[in-house]
Coordinates of C-alpha atoms in Angstrom, one line a residue:
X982 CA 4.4 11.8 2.9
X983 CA 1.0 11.3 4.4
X984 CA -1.3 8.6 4.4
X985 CA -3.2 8.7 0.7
X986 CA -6.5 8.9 2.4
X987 CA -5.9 12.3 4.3
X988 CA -5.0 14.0 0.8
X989 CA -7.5 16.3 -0.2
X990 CA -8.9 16.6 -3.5
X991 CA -6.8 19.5 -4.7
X992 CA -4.0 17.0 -3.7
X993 CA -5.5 14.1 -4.9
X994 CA -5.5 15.8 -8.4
X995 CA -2.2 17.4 -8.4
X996 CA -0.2 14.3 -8.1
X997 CA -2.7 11.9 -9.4
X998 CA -0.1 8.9 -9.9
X999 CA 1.6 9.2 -6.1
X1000 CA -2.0 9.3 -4.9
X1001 CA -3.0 5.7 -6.5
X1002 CA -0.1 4.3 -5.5
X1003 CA -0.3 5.1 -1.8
X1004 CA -3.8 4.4 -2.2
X1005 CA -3.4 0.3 -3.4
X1006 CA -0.7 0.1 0.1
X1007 CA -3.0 1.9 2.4
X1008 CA -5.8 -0.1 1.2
X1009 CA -3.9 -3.5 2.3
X1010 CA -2.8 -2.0 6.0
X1011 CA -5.9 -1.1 6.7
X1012 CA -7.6 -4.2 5.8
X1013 CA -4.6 -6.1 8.1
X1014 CA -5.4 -3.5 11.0
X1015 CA -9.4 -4.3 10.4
X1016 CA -8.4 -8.1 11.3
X1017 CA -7.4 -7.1 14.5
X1018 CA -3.4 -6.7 13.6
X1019 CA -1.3 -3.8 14.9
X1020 CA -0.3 -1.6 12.1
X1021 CA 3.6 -2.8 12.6
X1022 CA 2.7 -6.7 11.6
X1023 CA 1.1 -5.7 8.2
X1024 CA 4.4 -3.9 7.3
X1025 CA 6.5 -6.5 8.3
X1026 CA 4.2 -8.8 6.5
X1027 CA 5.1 -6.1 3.3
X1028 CA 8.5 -6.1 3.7
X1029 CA 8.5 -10.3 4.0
X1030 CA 6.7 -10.5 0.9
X1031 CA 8.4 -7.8 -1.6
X1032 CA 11.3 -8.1 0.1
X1033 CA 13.2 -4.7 1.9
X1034 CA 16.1 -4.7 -0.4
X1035 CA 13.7 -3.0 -2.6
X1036 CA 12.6 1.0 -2.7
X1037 CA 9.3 2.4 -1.2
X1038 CA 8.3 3.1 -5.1
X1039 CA 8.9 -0.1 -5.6
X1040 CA 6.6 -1.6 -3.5
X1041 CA 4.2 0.7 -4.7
X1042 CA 4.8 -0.6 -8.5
X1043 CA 4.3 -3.9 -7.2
X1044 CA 1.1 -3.4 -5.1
X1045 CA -0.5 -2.2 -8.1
X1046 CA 0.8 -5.1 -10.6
X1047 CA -0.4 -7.5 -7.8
X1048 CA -3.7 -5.5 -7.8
X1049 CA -4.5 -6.4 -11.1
X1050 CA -3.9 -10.2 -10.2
X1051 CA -6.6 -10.1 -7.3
X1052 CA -3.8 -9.2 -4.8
X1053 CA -1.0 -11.0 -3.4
X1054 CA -2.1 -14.1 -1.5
X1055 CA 0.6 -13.6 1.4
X1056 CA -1.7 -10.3 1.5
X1057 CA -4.7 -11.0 1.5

């Protein structure tokens, strides 16, 4: 899987759903790695939040239920 910014828009359109899902988690690294974090802290900070007994898809679902809440505040 690649990051959901480097998909073109053939991709984007092919596999709309995997696309805004990826998007919603990139979004929130790269806001961490804007702040001046390395890209491993925001992950960690992902995994402390959600929790790493649960699946990539997972985290996705929640990113985007959180999303609709203004974000999580451990995430923000």
């Amino acid at each position: 899987l690649k990051p959901a910014k480097e998909l073109t828009p053939v991709e984007r359109g092919a596999n709309k759903l995997a696309y805004s899902r990826r998007k919603v988690f990139w979004g929130v690294i790269t806001q961490f790695v804007r702040s001046g974090y390395t890209s491993d802290a925001p992950i960690d900070k992902v995994y402390q939040v959600h929790g790493r007994q649960l699946s990539v898809s997972s985290i996705f679902v929640s990113f985007r239920a959180d999303r609709s809440r203004g974000g999580h505040s451990n995430l923000r």
